[in-house]
Short mmCIF file of C-alpha atoms in Angstrom, two decimals:
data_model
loop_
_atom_site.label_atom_id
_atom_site.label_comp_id
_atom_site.label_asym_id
_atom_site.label_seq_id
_atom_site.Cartn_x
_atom_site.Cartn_y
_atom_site.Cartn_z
CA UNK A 1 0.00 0.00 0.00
CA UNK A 2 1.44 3.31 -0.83
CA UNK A 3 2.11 6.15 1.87
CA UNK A 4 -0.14 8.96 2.17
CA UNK A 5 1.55 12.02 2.82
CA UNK A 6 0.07 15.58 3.23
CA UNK A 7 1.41 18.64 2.79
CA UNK A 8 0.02 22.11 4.71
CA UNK A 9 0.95 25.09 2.58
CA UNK A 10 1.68 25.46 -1.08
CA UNK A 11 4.24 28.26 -1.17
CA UNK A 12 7.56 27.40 -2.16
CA UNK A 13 8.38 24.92 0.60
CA UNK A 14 5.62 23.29 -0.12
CA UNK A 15 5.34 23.58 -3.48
CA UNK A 16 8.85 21.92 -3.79
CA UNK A 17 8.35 19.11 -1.28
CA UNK A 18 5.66 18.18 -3.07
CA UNK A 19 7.72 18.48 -6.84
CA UNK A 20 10.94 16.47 -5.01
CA UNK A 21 8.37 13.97 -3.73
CA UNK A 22 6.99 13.08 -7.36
CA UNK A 23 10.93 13.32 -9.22
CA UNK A 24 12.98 11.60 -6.06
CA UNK A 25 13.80 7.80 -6.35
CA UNK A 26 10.71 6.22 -3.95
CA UNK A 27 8.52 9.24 -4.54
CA UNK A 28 6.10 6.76 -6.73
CA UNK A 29 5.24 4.79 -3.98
CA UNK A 30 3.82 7.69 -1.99
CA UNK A 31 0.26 9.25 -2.54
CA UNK A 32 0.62 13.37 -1.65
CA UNK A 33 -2.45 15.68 -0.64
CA UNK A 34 -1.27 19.28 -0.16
CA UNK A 35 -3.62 22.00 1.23
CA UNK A 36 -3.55 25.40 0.62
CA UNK A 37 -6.52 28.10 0.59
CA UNK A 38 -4.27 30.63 -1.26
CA UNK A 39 -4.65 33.57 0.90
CA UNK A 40 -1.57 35.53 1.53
CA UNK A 41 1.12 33.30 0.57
CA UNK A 42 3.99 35.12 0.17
CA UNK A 43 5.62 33.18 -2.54
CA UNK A 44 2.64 33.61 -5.13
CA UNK A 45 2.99 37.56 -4.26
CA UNK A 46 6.52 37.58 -4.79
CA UNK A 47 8.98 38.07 -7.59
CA UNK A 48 12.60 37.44 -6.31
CA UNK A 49 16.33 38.21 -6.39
CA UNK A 50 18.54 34.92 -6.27
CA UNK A 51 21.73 36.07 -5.23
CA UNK A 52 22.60 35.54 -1.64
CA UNK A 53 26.88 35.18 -2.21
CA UNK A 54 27.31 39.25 -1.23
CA UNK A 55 25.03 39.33 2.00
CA UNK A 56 26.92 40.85 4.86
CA UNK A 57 24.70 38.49 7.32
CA UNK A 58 26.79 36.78 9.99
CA UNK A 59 24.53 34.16 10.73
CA UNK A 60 27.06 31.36 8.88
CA UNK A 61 24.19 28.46 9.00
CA UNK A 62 21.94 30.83 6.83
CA UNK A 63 24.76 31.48 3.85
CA UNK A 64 25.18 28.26 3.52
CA UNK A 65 21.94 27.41 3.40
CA UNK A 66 21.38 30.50 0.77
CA UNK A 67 24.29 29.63 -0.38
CA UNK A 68 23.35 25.91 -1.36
CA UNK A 69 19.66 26.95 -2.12
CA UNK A 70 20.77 29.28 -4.92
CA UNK A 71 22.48 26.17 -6.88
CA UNK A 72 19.43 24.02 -6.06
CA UNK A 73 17.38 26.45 -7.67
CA UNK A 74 19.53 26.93 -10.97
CA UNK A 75 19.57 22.57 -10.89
CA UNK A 76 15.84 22.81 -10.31
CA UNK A 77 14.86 25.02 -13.15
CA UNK A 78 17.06 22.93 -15.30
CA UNK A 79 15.16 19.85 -14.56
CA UNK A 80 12.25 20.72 -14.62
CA UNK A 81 12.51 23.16 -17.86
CA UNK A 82 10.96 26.33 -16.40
CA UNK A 83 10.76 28.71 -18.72
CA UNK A 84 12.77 32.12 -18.55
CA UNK A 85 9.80 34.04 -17.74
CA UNK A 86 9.95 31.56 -14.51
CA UNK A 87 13.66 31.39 -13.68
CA UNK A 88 16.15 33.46 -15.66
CA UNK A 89 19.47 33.72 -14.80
CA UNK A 90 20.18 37.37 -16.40
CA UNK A 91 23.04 38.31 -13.42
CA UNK A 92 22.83 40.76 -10.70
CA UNK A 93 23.95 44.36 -10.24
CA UNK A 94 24.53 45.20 -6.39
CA UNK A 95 25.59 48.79 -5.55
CA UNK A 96 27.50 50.98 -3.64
CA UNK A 97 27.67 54.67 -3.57
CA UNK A 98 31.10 54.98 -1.37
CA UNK A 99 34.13 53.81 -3.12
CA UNK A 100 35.75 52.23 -0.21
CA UNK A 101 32.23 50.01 -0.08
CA UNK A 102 32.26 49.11 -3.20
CA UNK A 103 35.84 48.14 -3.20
CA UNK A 104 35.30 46.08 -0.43
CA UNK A 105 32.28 44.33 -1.58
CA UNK A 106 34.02 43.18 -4.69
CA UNK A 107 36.87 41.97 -2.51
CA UNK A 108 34.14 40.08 -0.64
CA UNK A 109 32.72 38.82 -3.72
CA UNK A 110 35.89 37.24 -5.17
CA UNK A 111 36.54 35.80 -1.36
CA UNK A 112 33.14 34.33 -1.76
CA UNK A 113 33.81 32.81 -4.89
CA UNK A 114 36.28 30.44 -4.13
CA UNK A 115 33.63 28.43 -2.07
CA UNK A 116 30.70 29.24 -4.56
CA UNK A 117 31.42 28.96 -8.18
CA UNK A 118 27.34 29.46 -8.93
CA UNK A 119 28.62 33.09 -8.60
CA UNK A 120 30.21 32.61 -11.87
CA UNK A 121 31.72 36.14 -13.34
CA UNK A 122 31.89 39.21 -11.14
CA UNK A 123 32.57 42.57 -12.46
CA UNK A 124 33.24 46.05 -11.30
CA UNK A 125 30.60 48.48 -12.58
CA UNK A 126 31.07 52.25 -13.16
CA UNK A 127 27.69 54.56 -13.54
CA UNK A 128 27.37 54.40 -17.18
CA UNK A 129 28.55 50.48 -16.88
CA UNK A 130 25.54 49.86 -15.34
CA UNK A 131 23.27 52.09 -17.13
CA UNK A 132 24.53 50.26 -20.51
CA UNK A 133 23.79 47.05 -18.97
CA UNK A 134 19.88 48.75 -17.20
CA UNK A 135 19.40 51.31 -20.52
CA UNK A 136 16.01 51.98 -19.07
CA UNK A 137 17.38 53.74 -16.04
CA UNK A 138 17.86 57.35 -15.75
CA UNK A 139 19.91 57.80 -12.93
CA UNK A 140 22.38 55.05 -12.20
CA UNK A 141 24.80 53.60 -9.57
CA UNK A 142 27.93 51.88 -9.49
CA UNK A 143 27.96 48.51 -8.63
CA UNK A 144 29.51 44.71 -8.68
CA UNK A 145 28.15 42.41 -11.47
CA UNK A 146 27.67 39.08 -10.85
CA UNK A 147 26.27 36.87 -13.58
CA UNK A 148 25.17 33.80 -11.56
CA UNK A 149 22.59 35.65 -10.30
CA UNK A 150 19.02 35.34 -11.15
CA UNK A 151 15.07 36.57 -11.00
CA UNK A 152 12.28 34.48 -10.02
CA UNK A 153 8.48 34.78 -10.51
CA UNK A 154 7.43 32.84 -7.07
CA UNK A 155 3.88 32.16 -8.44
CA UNK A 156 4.74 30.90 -11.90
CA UNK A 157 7.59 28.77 -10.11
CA UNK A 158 4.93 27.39 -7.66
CA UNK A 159 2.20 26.87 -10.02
CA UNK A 160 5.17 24.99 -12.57
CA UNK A 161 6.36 22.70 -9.56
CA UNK A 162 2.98 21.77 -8.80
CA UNK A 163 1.72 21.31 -12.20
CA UNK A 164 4.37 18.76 -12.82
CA UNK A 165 3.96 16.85 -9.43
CA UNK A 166 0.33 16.78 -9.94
CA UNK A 167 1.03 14.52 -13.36
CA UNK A 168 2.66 11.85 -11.02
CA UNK A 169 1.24 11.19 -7.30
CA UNK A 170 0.05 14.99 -6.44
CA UNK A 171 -3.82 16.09 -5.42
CA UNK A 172 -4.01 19.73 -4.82
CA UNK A 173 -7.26 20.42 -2.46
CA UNK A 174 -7.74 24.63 -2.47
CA UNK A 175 -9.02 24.65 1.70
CA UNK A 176 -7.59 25.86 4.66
CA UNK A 177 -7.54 23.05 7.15
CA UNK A 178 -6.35 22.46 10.78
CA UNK A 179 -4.46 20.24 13.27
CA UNK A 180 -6.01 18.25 16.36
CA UNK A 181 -3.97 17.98 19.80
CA UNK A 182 -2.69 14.52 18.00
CA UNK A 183 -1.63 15.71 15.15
CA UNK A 184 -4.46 14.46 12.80
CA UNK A 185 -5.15 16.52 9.52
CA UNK A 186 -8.39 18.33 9.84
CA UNK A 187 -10.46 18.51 6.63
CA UNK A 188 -13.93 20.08 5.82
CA UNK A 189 -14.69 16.14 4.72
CA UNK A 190 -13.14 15.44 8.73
CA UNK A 191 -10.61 14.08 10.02
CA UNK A 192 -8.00 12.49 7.55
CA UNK A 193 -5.26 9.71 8.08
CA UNK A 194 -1.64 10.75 6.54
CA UNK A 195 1.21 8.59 7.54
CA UNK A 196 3.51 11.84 7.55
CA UNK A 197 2.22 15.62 7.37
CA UNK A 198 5.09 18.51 6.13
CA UNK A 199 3.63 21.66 7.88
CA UNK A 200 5.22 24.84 5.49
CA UNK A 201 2.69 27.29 6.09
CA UNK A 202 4.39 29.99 7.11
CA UNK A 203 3.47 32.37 9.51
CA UNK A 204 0.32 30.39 10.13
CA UNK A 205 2.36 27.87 11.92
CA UNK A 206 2.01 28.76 14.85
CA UNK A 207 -1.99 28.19 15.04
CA UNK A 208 -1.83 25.20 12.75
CA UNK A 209 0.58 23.82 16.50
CA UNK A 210 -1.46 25.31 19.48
CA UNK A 211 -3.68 22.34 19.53
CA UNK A 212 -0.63 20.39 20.61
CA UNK A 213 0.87 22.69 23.28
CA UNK A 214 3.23 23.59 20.70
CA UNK A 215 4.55 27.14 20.79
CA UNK A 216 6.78 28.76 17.78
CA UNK A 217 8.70 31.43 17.40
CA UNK A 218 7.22 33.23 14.50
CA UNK A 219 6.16 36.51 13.57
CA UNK A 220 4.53 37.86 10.46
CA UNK A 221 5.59 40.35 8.22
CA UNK A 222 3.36 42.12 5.30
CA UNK A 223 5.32 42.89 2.08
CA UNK A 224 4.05 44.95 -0.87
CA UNK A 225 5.77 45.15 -4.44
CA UNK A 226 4.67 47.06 -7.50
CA UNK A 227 4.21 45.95 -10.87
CA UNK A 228 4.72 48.89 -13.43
CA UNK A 229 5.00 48.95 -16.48
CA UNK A 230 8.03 51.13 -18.95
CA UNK A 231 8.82 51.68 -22.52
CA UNK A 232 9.46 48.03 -23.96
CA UNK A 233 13.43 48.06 -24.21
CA UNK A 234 15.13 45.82 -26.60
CA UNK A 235 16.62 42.65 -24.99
CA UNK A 236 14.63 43.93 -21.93
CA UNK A 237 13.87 40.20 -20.53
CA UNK A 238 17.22 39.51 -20.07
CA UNK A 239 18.65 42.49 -18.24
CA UNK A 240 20.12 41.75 -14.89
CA UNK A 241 17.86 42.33 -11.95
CA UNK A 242 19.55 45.30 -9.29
CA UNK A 243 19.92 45.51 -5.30
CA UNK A 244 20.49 49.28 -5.05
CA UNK A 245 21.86 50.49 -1.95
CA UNK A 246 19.17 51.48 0.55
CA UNK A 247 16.07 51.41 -1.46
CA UNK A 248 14.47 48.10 -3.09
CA UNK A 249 15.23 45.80 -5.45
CA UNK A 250 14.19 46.81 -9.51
CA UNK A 251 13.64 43.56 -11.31
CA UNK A 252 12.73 43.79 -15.20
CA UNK A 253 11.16 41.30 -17.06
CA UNK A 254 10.58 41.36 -20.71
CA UNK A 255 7.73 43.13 -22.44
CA UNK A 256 7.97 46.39 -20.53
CA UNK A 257 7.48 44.87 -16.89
CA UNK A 258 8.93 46.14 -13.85
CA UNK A 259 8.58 44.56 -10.59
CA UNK A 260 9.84 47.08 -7.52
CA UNK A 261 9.42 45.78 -4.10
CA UNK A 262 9.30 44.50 -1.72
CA UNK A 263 8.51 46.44 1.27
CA UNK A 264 8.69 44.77 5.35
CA UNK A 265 5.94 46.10 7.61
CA UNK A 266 6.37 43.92 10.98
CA UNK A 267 2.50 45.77 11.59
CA UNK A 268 0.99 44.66 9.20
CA UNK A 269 1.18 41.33 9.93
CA UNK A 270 -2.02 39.48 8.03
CA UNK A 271 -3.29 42.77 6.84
CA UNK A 272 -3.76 42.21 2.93
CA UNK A 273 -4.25 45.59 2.00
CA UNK A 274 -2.79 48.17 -0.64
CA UNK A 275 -1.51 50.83 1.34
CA UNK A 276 -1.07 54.36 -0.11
CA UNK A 277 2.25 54.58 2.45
CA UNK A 278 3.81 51.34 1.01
CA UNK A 279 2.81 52.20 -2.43
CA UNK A 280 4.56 55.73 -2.31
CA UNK A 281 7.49 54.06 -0.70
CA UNK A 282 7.54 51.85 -3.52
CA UNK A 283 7.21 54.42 -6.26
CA UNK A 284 9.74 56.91 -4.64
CA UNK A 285 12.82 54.02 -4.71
CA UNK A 286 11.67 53.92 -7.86
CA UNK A 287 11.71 57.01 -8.99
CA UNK A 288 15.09 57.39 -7.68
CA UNK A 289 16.31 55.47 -10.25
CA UNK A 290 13.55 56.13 -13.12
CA UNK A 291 12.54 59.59 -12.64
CA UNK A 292 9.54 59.52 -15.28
CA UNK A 293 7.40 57.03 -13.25
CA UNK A 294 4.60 58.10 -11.90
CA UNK A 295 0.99 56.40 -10.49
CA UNK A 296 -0.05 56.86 -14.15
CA UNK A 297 2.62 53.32 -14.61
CA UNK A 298 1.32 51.46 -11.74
CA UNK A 299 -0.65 47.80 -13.32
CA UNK A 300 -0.72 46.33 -9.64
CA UNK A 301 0.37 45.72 -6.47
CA UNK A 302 0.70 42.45 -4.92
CA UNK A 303 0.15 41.89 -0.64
CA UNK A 304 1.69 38.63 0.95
CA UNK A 305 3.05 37.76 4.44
CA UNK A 306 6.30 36.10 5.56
CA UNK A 307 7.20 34.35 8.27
CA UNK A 308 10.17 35.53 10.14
CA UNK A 309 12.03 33.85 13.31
CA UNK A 310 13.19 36.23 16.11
CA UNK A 311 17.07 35.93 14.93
CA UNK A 312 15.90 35.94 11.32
CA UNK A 313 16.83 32.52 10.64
CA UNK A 314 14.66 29.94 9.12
CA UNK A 315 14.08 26.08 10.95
CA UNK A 316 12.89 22.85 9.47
CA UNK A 317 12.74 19.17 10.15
CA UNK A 318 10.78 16.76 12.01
CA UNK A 319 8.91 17.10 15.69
CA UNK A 320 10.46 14.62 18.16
CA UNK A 321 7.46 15.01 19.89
CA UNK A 322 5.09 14.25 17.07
CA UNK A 323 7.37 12.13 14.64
CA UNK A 324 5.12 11.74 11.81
CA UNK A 325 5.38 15.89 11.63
CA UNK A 326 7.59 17.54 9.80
CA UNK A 327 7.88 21.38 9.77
CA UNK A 328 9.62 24.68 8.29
CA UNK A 329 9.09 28.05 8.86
CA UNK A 330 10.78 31.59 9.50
CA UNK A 331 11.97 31.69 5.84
CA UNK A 332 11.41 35.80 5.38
CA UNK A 333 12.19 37.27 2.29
CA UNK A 334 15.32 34.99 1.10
CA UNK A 335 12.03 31.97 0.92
CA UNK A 336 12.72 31.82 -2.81
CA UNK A 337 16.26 31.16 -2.75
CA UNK A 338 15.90 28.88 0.48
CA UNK A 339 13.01 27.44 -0.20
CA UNK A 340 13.90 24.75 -3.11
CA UNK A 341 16.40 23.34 -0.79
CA UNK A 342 14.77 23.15 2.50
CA UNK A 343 11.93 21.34 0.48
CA UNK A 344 13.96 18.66 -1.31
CA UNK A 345 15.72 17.72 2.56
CA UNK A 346 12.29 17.57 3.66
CA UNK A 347 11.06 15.15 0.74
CA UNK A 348 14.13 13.34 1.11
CA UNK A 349 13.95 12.72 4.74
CA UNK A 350 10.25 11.65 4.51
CA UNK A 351 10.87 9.11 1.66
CA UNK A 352 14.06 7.58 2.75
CA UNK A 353 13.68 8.28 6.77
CA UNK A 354 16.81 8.21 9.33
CA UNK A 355 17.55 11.51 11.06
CA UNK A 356 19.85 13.66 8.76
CA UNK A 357 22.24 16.01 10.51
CA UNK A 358 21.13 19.29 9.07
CA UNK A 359 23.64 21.39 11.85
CA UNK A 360 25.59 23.12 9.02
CA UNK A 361 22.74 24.91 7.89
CA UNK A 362 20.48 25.67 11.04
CA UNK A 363 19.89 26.02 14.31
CA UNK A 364 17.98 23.03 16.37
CA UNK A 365 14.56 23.18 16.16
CA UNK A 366 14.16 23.51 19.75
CA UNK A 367 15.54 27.02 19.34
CA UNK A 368 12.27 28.10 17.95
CA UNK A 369 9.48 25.53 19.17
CA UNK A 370 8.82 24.74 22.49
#
């Protein structure tokens, strides 16, 4: 008889447990349910940066776990042929305005790259460097090029990953569904038996574990981003996406798109809502680099919520407590780059058991569940 398996949460944890679970030697001997109600996920409302190698974080556990997730990724879109307007590895422009900084973060880079060939070439950009590379920019900064880098569409990457897992041993149910103080999947059809549940819904976590006298440490974050649109540049869809210095991230994509975002309001929490504030604070890092944007370019914003951990780190694995549960969490906004990876361990562990030592890349869990 083949496992049943469930999975709680269809962002991109879930989304690739469930993708690893239908490709991964075993993985057709093992009948997956995953739940999701589609409210607020923050991978379908996000559109990413991959490019973790020049983060100045000193958490050493979450690099490499960047680190690693980045190459997962690029294997991942590989093998399961996304299409560029999913995964496209166009490079990355970080900037500096200070010389000094920007000397040192291309000494940083080429340190990095000794440990992290995924990096691939890294180049020293001047103003009009970058602006040759970003023509639709008016005002430009100098910056380190790195062409490993890459820009993701989280909801066409979770709706690809699911699409192909649903051809092999996948059911998708669209619900929202709960947990008893056992451990039992709650549907609106009842109670359901799963021999092993992955819990990788977020921020919702926490209430998915109270039944069980389970507390986690996890708080939730809104982020906005703004889609706008610009003059349709030539060779637009593979420009590299940029990390400017104190404002956020501009990521083209072909056809005149331009995804700006995204913001982190810790009060927003669940809130959903376009906000005029996050909207102008969208539009005004834009502007600094665009000056003839206005509302007049907005198409639309997109609302989700992360999960974040109170040292910022993420935590997965499975509950010694309640062995047939495995969970992940506290992702924030490097999910997409961490995501892929933390979801293939988790498939992996659940098809092939024993109790992998996952030390070099996090924290025990019992740092954030108690």
């Amino acid at each position: 008889m083949n496992k049943k398996v469930a999975i709680i949460g269809g962002g991109i944890v879930g989304a690739s447990a469930a993708y690893y679970l239908s490709t991964l030697p075993g993985g057709d001997q093992i009948n997956v349910t995953l739940y999701d109600d589609g409210v607020g996920q923050a991978t379908s409302a996000a559109a990413g940066i991959i490019s973790p190698w020049l983060s100045k974080r000193r958490n050493q556990q979450w690099y490499q776990l960047a680190k690693d997730g980045a190459t997962t990724l690029m294997t991942l879109a590989r093998r399961a042929n996304l299409s560029t307007d999913v995964y496209h590895q166009t490079g990355t422009i970080v900037t500096r305005t200070n010389e000094k900084d920007l000397h040192d973060l291309y000494v940083l880079a080429q340190e990095r790259r000794e440990d992290a060939p995924d990096m691939g070439e890294i180049k020293q950009l001047d103003e009009q460097q970058v602006k040759q590379r970003m023509p639709f920019l008016t005002r430009s900064q100098p910056g380190i090029f790195i062409s490993g880098g890459a820009r993701v569409d989280g909801a066409a990457l979770v709706e690809k990953l699911l699409a192909q897992a649903q051809q092999v041993n996948l059911i998708v149910k669209r619900e929202r569904v709960k947990l008893d103080d056992h451990g039992k999947v709650i549907t609106s059809m009842g109670p359901q038996r799963f021999d092993q549940v992955i819990i990788a819904a977020g921020p919702w976590i926490n209430e998915l574990l109270k039944p069980m006298g389970i507390n986690v440490d996890v708080r939730p974050q809104k982020g906005q981003l703004l889609e706008l649109s610009i003059p349709d540049f030539p060779n637009q869809e593979n420009m590299p996406v940029m990390m400017p210095e104190g404002e956020r991230d501009i990521i083209p994509f072909g056809q005149g798109k331009l995804i700006v975002g995204a913001t982190h309001d810790d009060e927003g929490q669940f809130d959903l809502s376009i906000t005029p504030e996050a909207t102008q604070d969208l539009m005004t890092s834009a502007q600094a680099f665009v000056d003839s944007l206005s509302a007049d370019n907005i198409i639309r914003s997109k609302v989700g919520t992360r999960a974040y951990t109170s040292d910022f780190a993420p935590f997965f694995g499975r509950l010694q407590s309640h062995p047939h549960l495995l969970v992940a969490s506290g992702l924030g906004a490097s999910g997409l780059t961490t995501g892929p990876l933390i979801g293939r361990l988790l498939a992996g562990t659940l098809i092939y058991g024993g109790t992998p030592d996952w030390s070099n890349y996090e924290k025990p869990l019992s740092t954030y569940l108690s």
